[in-house]
Amino acid sequence: MTIYLMCFFLFVMGLYCLIAKKHLIKKIIGIAILDYAVNLFLILIGYKSGGIPPVLFEGMNKQTFSQQSVDPLPQALVLTSIVISLGVLIMMVSIALRLYEKYKTFDTSEISRLRG
Amino acid sequence: MQQLYPLFVAIPLGVAFLILLFPKSLTKLVEVIVAIAEIILLIMVIALIGHEPFSYFIGKWIPPIGITLVSDSISTLLLLLINIVGLLSLLYSFKYMEMYTSKIRFYSLFMLMVAGMSGVVITGDIFNLFVFLEIATISSYALVGFGCEHEELEASFKYMILGSVSSTLILLGIAILYATFGTLNMADLANSILANGINRSVLFAEGLFIMGFGLKGAMVPFHAWLPDAHPSAPAPISAMLSGVLIKACGIYAIIRVVYHVIGMTNITHIILMSLGVLSMVVGVLLAVGQWDFKRLLAYHSISQMGYVMVGIGLATPLGILGALFHLMNHAFFKSLLFLCSGAVEYSTGTRNLKEMGGLFKRMPVTSSSCSIASLSISGIPPFNGFWSKLLIIIALVQAEYYAIAAVTVGVSFLTLVSFIKVQRYSIFGDLPEKLKNIKEVPVLMGTVLVIFAVLCLLSGLLYPFFGNTLLEIARDTVIDQQKYIQLVLQVVP
Amino acid sequence: MGMSLIVKKVTQFVIGLIFLYGINIILFGHLGVGGGFAGGVILTCGFILIMLVFGREKAIQKMRTNVAHFLSCIGALAFLAIALLGYIDGTFFFNFIDHGKEFHLHSAGLIPFADIAISIIIVSAIFTIFVLLVFFGRFVGDAEEYENDEEYVGNIDRNL
């Protein structure tokens, strides 16, 4: 239970970073922390205490293997979600660089041409 | 047809990567390839209309193990909208995008967005839906910032931050559903939820889904990115974003999750209705004061999505029918309006309504199609917007929500006011001195505008001909959760 | 250009092993942990190591960014082609090849080929992104310094 609470705490930290910080790069870090928190949650879903990796080797008993191994599906989901967040992260960094090129600042309070 | 169903994703995805291999000198060839791909997709969708619903198992994996694709009437409706608006925006962008560099990358991102949206609409697996949602939105982030100027980049960054938060929330919702029921197939999830009843974790997941998809669909408390992002994109992309992306990624996903996976409950009904009413009122109030043509249209998108949401949340057959009809009509008239604003910008070089005027004399095609779209969106009788708004209002009165019906009429009136302002300042009035030499847009762009205008008129008048095959069975599909479960899991009742 | 002699020599010894390890992870992805993405990232890390140690000219010599761009498109198309090949036996993504014997390299039909296609995409795409971000980030960071440097600007244009 504690570990789920820690995971939730990480999520809230990311959200706080996203809302309270004004630096563009810090906002991107906040998004990354949010993603990691959700990924951690997904991994925790599949975990069981004393579980073995979900890889079947030669000579293993299939019956006991399926009882002992952790759930492999969340790990596949996490891999997909990591790839997606990698794409979003790269997109964000490149847009942030472009913004710096145009505005000469990373401060979001000064990047505010769009109003109303 | 059944065998070719995955090609709705495969063709645009393949074209998107194929055209990146061509050098810049072959841009004309690339345009031909992209147009042919879109035409093939449109023909495939038209062949799909009226087809019996079916489910397609990718790689012959039987659900709930593998990924299932589901074809029923509501996904056919959305596919039709995506491909009509996609094809016409593409034809429009051949000329329009000449003011930008690297057209090939633009077409590639465009096709990726089409692939993502088609994927969201056809899939029957909730994690797969998330993946396609991300494909569509990541390419739309890039497209919003395509101009690489101050405003475009700022809008893109804002859109990206809010979009990532919404994806994270959706993923958390999926994780919670998986933790509770141990499956990702939407029909299987629905089966488990029906068997176990709606407990707290399902309610939490539903809240996360409404928040996440509401952010993608720009419902009012979550709308902050839309008025920046949609005007900053190039006009054909604004048409795609406002015309179909917020519907496929927002409204459609909410319909699927709320009606088919979790099931409509009283509390969801109240939440969706209040989201809809808020969007309707706040959107139109913010729109009235705008002077930037595209920004005004973007606020109206929020308000019109509110109409759709009210109809969806009402959960009576007539309300859902009205909502689906309005969704379709909004795709036509809002795309037309954004393309018109793009045409005006193409000719005059400005988006500020105060600097325009008297365009009717110089640009008759653009102006008349803009008028038709304005009449449609404000709900003037022969055009399509009137009929769908009428259906929603009748449904509200039948369900005895008199106050909300009155609000709906009032919002429609305010919409009319704000579009009279647009007409007064752009089309009629005096031509300013510096716009004396402007010309009508090129023929291809003009043709696209006329086709959209005709669609606006016909989709209202010809409802008796297509209403039954397209919309009414879509309504029946939305209501019937059991049928959806049986379609995928193929269990005999 | 690049780091000290010791680092260069050690990298020369290690780099082959890194690449071998990456390829091993890709090819045996269907039998153990790993697969196209993980192996591709390890291969990309090898390229990035070359770039850090020997300077970017050497790394770009090994893999020009326009070649990488081309390869990433080819990889994506190859993956799509593998998916479409399933139509030979009637279904999208159907694994129609003989599945072979358990616990051997030939035991998963089309999956190793899909892994190879994915790894091509990952290597070329992540390497391109890394190189471009390094170039562009430098350019943005010290804009004044590089503004008049014709060679540097030309280099960016060539690589974009």
mmCIF file of C-alpha atoms in Angstrom, chain A residues 56-112:
data_model
loop_
_atom_site.group_PDB
_atom_site.id
_atom_site.type_symbol
_atom_site.label_atom_id
_atom_site.label_comp_id
_atom_site.label_asym_id
_atom_site.label_seq_id
_atom_site.Cartn_x
_atom_site.Cartn_y
_atom_site.Cartn_z
ATOM 1 C CA LEU A 56 9.975 -19.069 -20.109
ATOM 2 C CA PHE A 57 13.263 -20.988 -20.342
ATOM 3 C CA GLU A 58 13.828 -24.535 -21.411
ATOM 4 C CA GLY A 59 13.024 -27.117 -18.751
ATOM 5 C CA MET A 60 10.653 -24.947 -16.715
ATOM 6 C CA ASN A 61 7.338 -26.339 -15.582
ATOM 7 C CA LYS A 62 4.669 -24.344 -17.424
ATOM 8 C CA GLN A 63 2.105 -24.806 -14.650
ATOM 9 C CA THR A 64 4.242 -23.381 -11.836
ATOM 10 C CA PHE A 65 5.685 -20.792 -14.215
ATOM 11 C CA SER A 66 2.296 -19.253 -14.921
ATOM 12 C CA GLN A 67 1.570 -19.112 -11.179
ATOM 13 C CA GLN A 68 4.911 -17.602 -10.195
ATOM 14 C CA SER A 69 5.675 -15.140 -12.958
ATOM 15 C CA VAL A 70 4.606 -11.516 -12.830
ATOM 16 C CA ASP A 71 2.023 -10.236 -15.318
ATOM 17 C CA PRO A 72 3.870 -9.427 -18.585
ATOM 18 C CA LEU A 73 1.146 -7.312 -20.184
ATOM 19 C CA PRO A 74 1.674 -4.130 -18.093
ATOM 20 C CA GLN A 75 5.363 -4.279 -19.001
ATOM 21 C CA ALA A 76 4.488 -4.263 -22.685
ATOM 22 C CA LEU A 77 2.140 -1.347 -22.043
ATOM 23 C CA VAL A 78 4.889 0.518 -20.202
ATOM 24 C CA LEU A 79 7.286 -0.023 -23.089
ATOM 25 C CA THR A 80 4.726 1.448 -25.507
ATOM 26 C CA SER A 81 3.998 4.346 -23.208
ATOM 27 C CA ILE A 82 7.739 5.039 -22.799
ATOM 28 C CA VAL A 83 8.126 5.225 -26.579
ATOM 29 C CA ILE A 84 5.170 7.590 -26.793
ATOM 30 C CA SER A 85 6.440 9.830 -24.010
ATOM 31 C CA LEU A 86 9.861 9.829 -25.680
ATOM 32 C CA GLY A 87 8.203 11.196 -28.822
ATOM 33 C CA VAL A 88 6.318 13.847 -26.885
ATOM 34 C CA LEU A 89 9.455 14.782 -24.937
ATOM 35 C CA ILE A 90 11.521 15.270 -28.104
ATOM 36 C CA MET A 91 8.722 17.313 -29.654
ATOM 37 C CA MET A 92 8.591 19.494 -26.536
ATOM 38 C CA VAL A 93 12.333 20.026 -26.331
ATOM 39 C CA SER A 94 12.551 21.028 -29.970
ATOM 40 C CA ILE A 95 9.613 23.423 -29.644
ATOM 41 C CA ALA A 96 11.185 24.859 -26.473
ATOM 42 C CA LEU A 97 14.457 25.428 -28.350
ATOM 43 C CA ARG A 98 12.578 27.157 -31.153
ATOM 44 C CA LEU A 99 10.757 29.289 -28.592
ATOM 45 C CA TYR A 100 14.087 30.272 -27.061
ATOM 46 C CA GLU A 101 15.337 31.197 -30.506
ATOM 47 C CA LYS A 102 12.364 33.506 -31.034
ATOM 48 C CA TYR A 103 11.818 34.983 -27.567
ATOM 49 C CA LYS A 104 15.363 34.718 -26.135
ATOM 50 C CA THR A 105 13.934 33.466 -22.844
ATOM 51 C CA PHE A 106 12.667 30.281 -21.209
ATOM 52 C CA ASP A 107 10.332 32.158 -18.854
ATOM 53 C CA THR A 108 6.690 31.379 -19.623
ATOM 54 C CA SER A 109 5.445 34.633 -18.101
ATOM 55 C CA GLU A 110 7.324 36.505 -20.823
ATOM 56 C CA ILE A 111 6.142 34.186 -23.599
ATOM 57 C CA SER A 112 2.616 35.489 -23.730
#
